[in-house]
Amino acid sequence: MTPDIRDLSLEELAAYLKSVAAEPFRARQIFQWIYQKGAWGFDAMTNVPQELRDRLEKDFILKPNEIAQKVVSQDGTTKFLFDLHDHEKIESVLIPTKTRTTACISTQAGCKFGCKFCASGIGGWSRNLTCAEIVTQVLHVKQEALKQQRPLTNIVFMGTGEPLDNFSNLMKAVRIINSNKGINIGARHITISTVGVVPKIRELAQEGLQVELAISLHGYDNPSRNVLMPVNKKYPFDELIAACREYVRKTHRQITFEYILIKDVTCTVHAVASLKKAFKGIICKMNLIPYNPVSEFGHQTPSREEMLEFRNSLEDSGVHATIRTPRGKDVNAACGQLRHLQKQ
Ligand code: SAH
């Protein structure tokens, strides 16, 4: 299959150019066209010699995704469903708020982790997304954001799939997104969210990237996490917390713990004391996510009062916590609602 040019790092593109006797500085021009000027084909690259454009056209793919569906929520959240070359479907979301414009990006087609509250795991896992497939989602969302005169400010890897289970493609994509020759989004505005793949958290700490790390904790101790997240059997609660402690020590970065609020399951008095103990000595904050109903699981969202009470008692115990406002609920674009609805 013809390679996609968006699978190449800047250095790899420069090496390719050298191999076809073109000037290596063209790599920067080509990157600029793809990642900054929104070119969806080589023809648009008017400052690149025609001969080289023809050569690129022969050697690489550069085209937009097939958009199977685009839905806009009442709150402005826009969800894309893309149809990939092998007809895998993936979703990306544009989330506009007062202060930022965020792209929520998928890293795998389907998900193998099977969390007991998340729609993404229901249909199982198909494959990893390539670097090109990851950055192309960002390009589409960025284009949509610009149409709405809102420059893209943040990236969250919180779409379908587990980012750290597709580590090398993710790292390559993050570098293109972060590079000032690429999409040019500051590392601190890029969040990688993980189910808690402990060895990869350790590896991430070595990468020297200033990205934000978010951990999907969702349990307050080992037994409670076991119930909701099968991954906890492989990487138990205490091991995960230890890896987080190490990550903070090594990177001097704060960690965010995501914690789903499910009535009578995670949103309980007992949970607060246990969390306080677990977080001792870790620089962190908690992002409390109200459970978004997924019919297959039958959980319930706590009332507003119950959630506020939970948040307040965490704060009282010295754990900084905020409740996340769900976005795009009416178009199934909220946390954990992304799924292959058209697959059945
Ligand atoms: N695999 C990664 C990223 C995808 S999930 C991870 O687990 O972090 C992005 C976030 O949405 C995670 O915190 C996930 O636990 C949360 N989520 C999943 N299903 C949800 C639901 N039904 N309601 C609210 N949040 C959910």
CSV table of C-alpha atoms and ligand atoms in Angstrom, one decimal:
chain,number,residue,atom,x,y,z
A,1,MET,CA,0.0,0.0,0.0
A,2,THR,CA,1.2,3.5,-0.7
A,3,PRO,CA,2.4,5.1,2.5
A,4,ASP,CA,0.6,8.1,4.0
A,5,ILE,CA,2.9,11.1,4.2
A,6,ARG,CA,1.5,11.9,7.6
A,7,ASP,CA,3.2,8.8,9.0
A,8,LEU,CA,6.5,10.5,8.5
A,9,SER,CA,8.3,12.7,11.1
A,10,LEU,CA,10.0,15.8,9.9
A,11,GLU,CA,13.3,14.0,10.0
A,12,GLU,CA,12.0,11.0,8.1
A,13,LEU,CA,10.5,13.3,5.4
A,14,ALA,CA,13.9,15.1,5.1
A,15,ALA,CA,15.6,11.8,4.7
A,16,TYR,CA,13.1,10.8,2.0
A,17,LEU,CA,13.7,14.1,0.2
A,18,LYS,CA,17.4,13.5,0.3
A,19,SER,CA,16.9,10.0,-1.2
A,20,VAL,CA,15.1,11.5,-4.2
A,21,ALA,CA,17.7,14.2,-4.6
A,22,ALA,CA,15.4,17.0,-3.4
A,23,GLU,CA,16.5,19.7,-1.0
A,24,PRO,CA,15.9,18.6,2.6
A,25,PHE,CA,14.6,22.1,3.6
A,26,ARG,CA,11.5,21.2,1.5
A,27,ALA,CA,10.5,19.0,4.4
A,28,ARG,CA,9.6,22.1,6.4
A,29,GLN,CA,7.6,23.6,3.5
A,30,ILE,CA,5.7,20.4,3.1
A,31,PHE,CA,5.0,20.1,6.8
A,32,GLN,CA,3.8,23.7,6.8
A,33,TRP,CA,1.4,23.0,4.0
A,34,ILE,CA,-0.1,19.9,5.6
A,35,TYR,CA,-0.2,20.9,9.2
A,36,GLN,CA,-0.4,24.7,9.2
A,37,LYS,CA,-2.0,25.7,5.9
A,38,GLY,CA,-4.5,22.8,5.7
A,39,ALA,CA,-3.5,21.4,2.3
A,40,TRP,CA,-5.3,18.2,1.6
A,41,GLY,CA,-3.2,17.4,-1.5
A,42,PHE,CA,0.2,18.0,-3.1
A,43,ASP,CA,-1.2,20.2,-5.8
A,44,ALA,CA,-1.9,23.0,-3.3
A,45,MET,CA,1.9,23.3,-2.4
A,46,THR,CA,2.6,26.1,-4.8
A,47,ASN,CA,6.1,26.9,-3.5
A,48,VAL,CA,7.2,23.3,-4.1
A,49,PRO,CA,8.5,22.6,-7.6
A,50,GLN,CA,6.1,20.8,-9.8
A,51,GLU,CA,8.5,17.9,-10.4
A,52,LEU,CA,8.7,17.2,-6.7
A,53,ARG,CA,4.9,17.5,-6.3
A,54,ASP,CA,4.5,14.9,-9.0
A,55,ARG,CA,7.0,12.7,-7.3
A,56,LEU,CA,5.2,13.1,-3.9
A,57,GLU,CA,1.9,12.3,-5.5
A,58,LYS,CA,3.3,9.0,-6.8
A,59,ASP,CA,5.0,8.1,-3.5
A,60,PHE,CA,2.5,9.1,-0.9
A,61,ILE,CA,-1.1,9.4,0.1
A,62,LEU,CA,-2.4,12.8,1.3
A,63,LYS,CA,-6.1,13.2,1.4
A,64,PRO,CA,-8.9,14.0,3.8
A,65,ASN,CA,-10.9,11.2,5.6
A,66,GLU,CA,-14.3,10.1,4.4
A,67,ILE,CA,-16.7,11.7,6.8
A,68,ALA,CA,-19.5,9.2,7.4
A,69,GLN,CA,-21.3,11.5,9.7
A,70,LYS,CA,-21.0,14.9,11.3
A,71,VAL,CA,-23.3,15.9,14.1
A,72,VAL,CA,-23.5,19.2,16.0
A,73,SER,CA,-24.8,19.3,19.6
A,74,GLN,CA,-26.9,22.1,21.0
A,75,ASP,CA,-23.8,23.2,23.0
A,76,GLY,CA,-21.7,23.5,19.9
A,77,THR,CA,-19.8,20.3,20.4
A,78,THR,CA,-19.3,18.7,17.0
A,79,LYS,CA,-18.8,15.0,16.5
A,80,PHE,CA,-17.2,13.4,13.4
A,81,LEU,CA,-17.5,9.8,12.4
A,82,PHE,CA,-14.8,8.9,10.0
A,83,ASP,CA,-14.8,5.9,7.6
A,84,LEU,CA,-11.2,4.7,7.3
A,85,HIS,CA,-9.8,2.9,4.2
A,86,ASP,CA,-10.6,-0.5,5.7
A,87,HIS,CA,-14.1,0.7,6.8
A,88,GLU,CA,-13.2,0.9,10.4
A,89,LYS,CA,-15.1,3.8,11.9
A,90,ILE,CA,-13.5,6.2,14.4
A,91,GLU,CA,-14.9,9.3,16.2
A,92,SER,CA,-13.3,12.7,16.9
A,93,VAL,CA,-15.0,15.5,18.8
A,94,LEU,CA,-14.6,19.3,18.7
A,95,ILE,CA,-15.4,20.8,22.1
A,96,PRO,CA,-15.7,24.6,22.2
A,97,THR,CA,-15.8,26.3,25.6
A,98,LYS,CA,-15.5,29.9,26.7
A,99,THR,CA,-11.7,29.7,27.1
A,100,ARG,CA,-10.6,26.8,24.9
A,101,THR,CA,-11.3,24.8,21.8
A,102,THR,CA,-10.4,21.2,22.3
A,103,ALA,CA,-10.1,18.2,20.0
A,104,CYS,CA,-10.9,14.9,21.5
A,105,ILE,CA,-9.0,12.3,19.5
A,106,SER,CA,-9.2,8.5,19.1
A,107,THR,CA,-6.1,6.3,19.2
A,108,GLN,CA,-7.6,2.8,18.4
A,109,ALA,CA,-10.5,1.4,16.4
A,110,GLY,CA,-12.5,0.0,19.2
A,111,CYS,CA,-11.0,-0.8,22.7
A,112,LYS,CA,-9.8,-4.0,24.3
A,113,PHE,CA,-10.1,-2.8,27.9
A,114,GLY,CA,-13.8,-3.4,28.5
A,115,CYS,CA,-14.4,-0.9,31.4
A,116,LYS,CA,-17.8,-1.6,32.8
A,117,PHE,CA,-19.2,1.9,32.2
A,118,CYS,CA,-17.7,2.8,28.8
A,119,ALA,CA,-19.4,2.3,25.4
A,120,SER,CA,-16.1,2.1,23.5
A,121,GLY,CA,-15.3,-1.4,24.8
A,122,ILE,CA,-18.7,-2.9,23.9
A,123,GLY,CA,-17.8,-3.8,20.3
A,124,GLY,CA,-14.3,-5.0,21.1
A,125,TRP,CA,-11.0,-3.9,19.6
A,126,SER,CA,-10.1,-3.9,15.9
A,127,ARG,CA,-6.7,-2.3,15.5
A,128,ASN,CA,-4.3,0.5,16.4
A,129,LEU,CA,-4.6,3.7,14.5
A,130,THR,CA,-1.5,4.8,12.5
A,131,CYS,CA,0.2,8.1,13.3
A,132,ALA,CA,-1.3,9.4,10.1
A,133,GLU,CA,-4.8,8.4,11.2
A,134,ILE,CA,-4.3,10.2,14.5
A,135,VAL,CA,-3.0,13.5,13.1
A,136,THR,CA,-5.5,13.5,10.3
A,137,GLN,CA,-8.3,13.6,12.9
A,138,VAL,CA,-6.7,16.6,14.4
A,139,LEU,CA,-6.5,18.3,11.0
A,140,HIS,CA,-10.2,17.8,10.4
A,141,VAL,CA,-11.2,19.1,13.8
A,142,LYS,CA,-8.8,22.0,13.4
A,143,GLN,CA,-10.4,22.9,10.0
A,144,GLU,CA,-13.8,22.8,11.6
A,145,ALA,CA,-12.7,25.0,14.5
A,146,LEU,CA,-11.2,27.5,12.1
A,147,LYS,CA,-14.5,27.6,10.2
A,148,GLN,CA,-16.1,28.6,13.4
A,149,GLN,CA,-13.3,31.2,13.9
A,150,ARG,CA,-12.0,29.4,16.9
A,151,PRO,CA,-8.3,28.4,16.6
A,152,LEU,CA,-7.7,24.9,18.1
A,153,THR,CA,-6.0,25.3,21.5
A,154,ASN,CA,-6.1,21.8,23.2
A,155,ILE,CA,-5.9,18.2,22.4
A,156,VAL,CA,-7.2,15.4,24.6
A,157,PHE,CA,-6.5,11.7,23.8
A,158,MET,CA,-9.8,10.7,25.3
A,159,GLY,CA,-11.6,9.3,22.3
A,160,THR,CA,-12.0,5.6,21.5
A,161,GLY,CA,-9.1,3.3,22.5
A,162,GLU,CA,-6.2,3.3,24.9
A,163,PRO,CA,-3.5,5.8,23.9
A,164,LEU,CA,-0.7,4.0,25.8
A,165,ASP,CA,-1.6,0.7,24.2
A,166,ASN,CA,-0.6,2.3,20.9
A,167,PHE,CA,2.5,3.9,22.3
A,168,SER,CA,4.9,4.5,19.4
A,169,ASN,CA,2.3,5.8,17.0
A,170,LEU,CA,0.9,8.0,19.7
A,171,MET,CA,4.4,9.4,20.5
A,172,LYS,CA,5.1,10.1,16.8
A,173,ALA,CA,1.7,11.9,16.5
A,174,VAL,CA,2.2,13.9,19.7
A,175,ARG,CA,5.5,15.2,18.3
A,176,ILE,CA,3.9,16.3,15.0
A,177,ILE,CA,1.0,17.9,16.9
A,178,ASN,CA,3.5,19.6,19.3
A,179,SER,CA,6.2,20.7,16.8
A,180,ASN,CA,6.3,24.4,15.8
A,181,LYS,CA,6.8,23.1,12.2
A,182,GLY,CA,3.7,20.9,12.6
A,183,ILE,CA,0.3,21.6,14.2
A,184,ASN,CA,2.1,23.7,16.9
A,185,ILE,CA,0.0,23.0,20.0
A,186,GLY,CA,2.0,23.4,23.3
A,187,ALA,CA,2.7,20.2,25.1
A,188,ARG,CA,1.0,21.4,28.2
A,189,HIS,CA,-2.2,21.7,26.1
A,190,ILE,CA,-2.0,18.1,25.1
A,191,THR,CA,-3.5,15.5,27.5
A,192,ILE,CA,-2.9,11.8,27.3
A,193,SER,CA,-5.6,9.9,29.2
A,194,THR,CA,-4.9,6.3,30.2
A,195,VAL,CA,-6.7,3.3,31.7
A,196,GLY,CA,-3.5,2.8,33.7
A,197,VAL,CA,-1.0,0.8,31.6
A,198,VAL,CA,1.7,0.9,34.3
A,199,PRO,CA,4.9,0.0,32.2
A,200,LYS,CA,3.9,2.6,29.6
A,201,ILE,CA,3.4,5.3,32.3
A,202,ARG,CA,7.0,4.6,33.2
A,203,GLU,CA,8.1,4.8,29.6
A,204,LEU,CA,6.2,8.1,29.1
A,205,ALA,CA,8.1,9.6,32.0
A,206,GLN,CA,11.3,9.0,30.0
A,207,GLU,CA,10.1,10.7,26.8
A,208,GLY,CA,10.9,14.2,28.1
A,209,LEU,CA,7.6,15.6,26.9
A,210,GLN,CA,5.8,18.2,28.9
A,211,VAL,CA,2.3,16.7,28.1
A,212,GLU,CA,-0.4,16.4,30.7
A,213,LEU,CA,-1.1,12.9,32.0
A,214,ALA,CA,-4.6,11.9,33.1
A,215,ILE,CA,-5.2,8.6,34.8
A,216,SER,CA,-8.6,7.0,34.6
A,217,LEU,CA,-8.8,5.8,38.2
A,218,HIS,CA,-12.5,5.3,38.8
A,219,GLY,CA,-12.0,3.2,41.9
A,220,TYR,CA,-10.9,4.2,45.4
A,221,ASP,CA,-9.1,1.0,46.3
A,222,ASN,CA,-8.2,-2.4,44.7
A,223,PRO,CA,-11.6,-4.2,45.1
A,224,SER,CA,-13.7,-1.2,43.9
A,225,ARG,CA,-11.4,-0.7,40.8
A,226,ASN,CA,-11.5,-4.4,40.1
A,227,VAL,CA,-15.3,-4.3,39.7
A,228,LEU,CA,-15.3,-1.5,37.1
A,229,MET,CA,-12.0,-2.0,35.2
A,230,PRO,CA,-10.7,-5.4,34.2
A,231,VAL,CA,-7.3,-3.8,33.6
A,232,ASN,CA,-6.9,-3.6,37.4
A,233,LYS,CA,-6.3,-7.3,37.6
A,234,LYS,CA,-3.2,-6.8,35.5
A,235,TYR,CA,-2.1,-3.5,36.9
A,236,PRO,CA,-3.6,-3.3,40.4
A,237,PHE,CA,-4.5,0.0,42.2
A,238,ASP,CA,-1.5,0.2,44.4
A,239,GLU,CA,1.0,-0.5,41.6
A,240,LEU,CA,-0.7,2.2,39.5
A,241,ILE,CA,-0.5,4.7,42.3
A,242,ALA,CA,3.1,3.9,42.8
A,243,ALA,CA,3.8,4.4,39.1
A,244,CYS,CA,2.0,7.8,39.3
A,245,ARG,CA,4.2,8.8,42.3
A,246,GLU,CA,7.3,7.9,40.3
A,247,TYR,CA,6.0,9.8,37.3
A,248,VAL,CA,5.5,13.0,39.3
A,249,ARG,CA,8.9,12.6,40.9
A,250,LYS,CA,10.6,12.1,37.6
A,251,THR,CA,8.8,14.7,35.5
A,252,HIS,CA,7.8,17.3,38.2
A,253,ARG,CA,4.4,17.4,36.4
A,254,GLN,CA,1.1,17.2,38.1
A,255,ILE,CA,-1.2,14.3,37.4
A,256,THR,CA,-4.9,14.4,36.9
A,257,PHE,CA,-7.0,11.6,38.2
A,258,GLU,CA,-10.3,11.0,36.4
A,259,TYR,CA,-12.9,9.6,38.6
A,260,ILE,CA,-16.3,8.6,37.4
A,261,LEU,CA,-19.3,9.4,39.6
A,262,ILE,CA,-21.7,6.5,39.7
A,263,LYS,CA,-24.5,6.5,42.2
A,264,ASP,CA,-23.8,4.1,45.2
A,265,VAL,CA,-20.8,2.7,43.4
A,266,THR,CA,-18.0,5.3,43.3
A,267,CYS,CA,-19.7,8.3,44.8
A,268,THR,CA,-19.7,7.2,48.5
A,269,VAL,CA,-18.4,8.4,51.8
A,270,HIS,CA,-16.1,5.4,52.1
A,271,ALA,CA,-14.4,6.4,48.8
A,272,VAL,CA,-13.4,9.8,50.1
A,273,ALA,CA,-11.3,8.5,53.0
A,274,SER,CA,-9.7,5.8,50.8
A,275,LEU,CA,-8.7,8.3,48.1
A,276,LYS,CA,-7.3,10.7,50.6
A,277,LYS,CA,-5.0,8.0,51.8
A,278,ALA,CA,-4.0,6.9,48.3
A,279,PHE,CA,-3.0,10.4,47.2
A,280,LYS,CA,-0.8,11.2,50.1
A,281,GLY,CA,2.3,12.9,48.8
A,282,ILE,CA,1.2,13.0,45.1
A,283,ILE,CA,0.8,16.4,43.4
A,284,CYS,CA,-2.5,15.8,41.7
A,285,LYS,CA,-6.0,17.0,41.1
A,286,MET,CA,-9.2,15.1,40.6
A,287,ASN,CA,-11.5,15.5,37.7
A,288,LEU,CA,-14.9,14.1,38.7
A,289,ILE,CA,-16.8,12.9,35.7
A,290,PRO,CA,-20.6,12.4,36.1
A,291,TYR,CA,-21.4,9.0,34.7
A,292,ASN,CA,-22.9,9.4,31.2
A,293,PRO,CA,-25.6,6.8,30.8
A,294,VAL,CA,-24.7,3.9,28.5
A,295,SER,CA,-27.8,1.6,28.3
A,296,GLU,CA,-25.9,-1.7,28.5
A,297,PHE,CA,-24.5,-1.0,32.0
A,298,GLY,CA,-27.5,0.1,34.0
A,299,HIS,CA,-25.6,2.4,36.3
A,300,GLN,CA,-27.1,5.6,37.6
A,301,THR,CA,-25.7,9.1,37.7
A,302,PRO,CA,-25.8,10.6,41.3
A,303,SER,CA,-27.9,13.7,41.9
A,304,ARG,CA,-26.2,17.1,41.6
A,305,GLU,CA,-26.3,17.4,45.4
A,306,GLU,CA,-24.7,14.0,45.9
A,307,MET,CA,-21.9,15.0,43.5
A,308,LEU,CA,-21.3,18.3,45.1
A,309,GLU,CA,-21.2,16.7,48.5
A,310,PHE,CA,-18.6,14.2,47.3
A,311,ARG,CA,-16.5,17.0,45.8
A,312,ASN,CA,-16.7,19.1,48.9
A,313,SER,CA,-15.7,16.2,51.2
A,314,LEU,CA,-12.7,15.5,48.9
A,315,GLU,CA,-11.7,19.2,49.1
A,316,ASP,CA,-12.2,19.1,52.9
A,317,SER,CA,-9.7,16.2,53.0
A,318,GLY,CA,-7.2,18.2,51.1
A,319,VAL,CA,-7.7,16.6,47.6
A,320,HIS,CA,-8.3,19.2,44.9
A,321,ALA,CA,-11.3,18.2,42.8
A,322,THR,CA,-13.6,19.7,40.2
A,323,ILE,CA,-16.7,18.3,38.5
A,324,ARG,CA,-16.5,18.1,34.7
A,325,THR,CA,-19.4,19.5,32.8
A,326,PRO,CA,-20.6,17.0,30.3
A,327,ARG,CA,-20.5,18.2,26.7
A,328,GLY,CA,-22.2,16.9,23.6
A,329,LYS,CA,-24.5,14.5,25.5
A,330,ASP,CA,-27.3,14.9,23.0
A,331,VAL,CA,-25.2,13.6,20.1
A,332,ASN,CA,-23.5,10.8,22.1
A,333,ALA,CA,-20.3,12.7,22.1
A,334,ALA,CA,-19.8,12.9,25.8
A,335,CYS,CA,-17.1,10.9,27.7
A,336,GLY,CA,-17.5,7.2,27.3
A,337,GLN,CA,-20.3,7.5,24.7
A,338,LEU,CA,-18.2,7.1,21.6
A,339,ARG,CA,-18.9,3.9,19.8
A,340,HIS,CA,-19.4,2.2,16.5
A,341,LEU,CA,-23.1,2.7,16.3
A,342,GLN,CA,-23.1,1.8,12.6
A,343,LYS,CA,-21.2,-1.4,13.1
A,344,GLN,CA,-24.1,-3.6,14.1
B,1,SAH,N1,-8.6,4.7,27.3
B,1,SAH,C1,-8.4,6.0,27.9
B,1,SAH,C2,-9.0,7.2,27.1
B,1,SAH,C3,-10.4,7.0,26.7
B,1,SAH,S1,-11.7,7.3,27.8
B,1,SAH,C4,-8.8,6.1,29.3
B,1,SAH,O1,-9.3,5.1,29.8
B,1,SAH,O2,-8.5,7.1,30.0
B,1,SAH,C5,-11.8,9.0,28.3
B,1,SAH,C6,-12.4,9.2,29.6
B,1,SAH,O3,-13.8,9.0,29.6
B,1,SAH,C7,-11.9,8.2,30.7
B,1,SAH,O4,-11.6,8.8,31.9
B,1,SAH,C8,-13.1,7.2,30.8
B,1,SAH,O5,-13.0,6.5,31.9
B,1,SAH,C9,-14.2,8.2,30.7
B,1,SAH,N2,-15.5,7.5,30.5
B,1,SAH,C10,-15.7,6.3,29.9
B,1,SAH,N3,-17.0,6.0,29.9
B,1,SAH,C11,-17.7,7.0,30.6
B,1,SAH,C12,-19.1,7.2,30.9
B,1,SAH,N4,-20.0,6.3,30.6
B,1,SAH,N5,-19.3,8.3,31.6
B,1,SAH,C13,-18.4,9.2,31.9
B,1,SAH,N6,-17.1,9.0,31.6
B,1,SAH,C14,-16.7,7.9,31.0
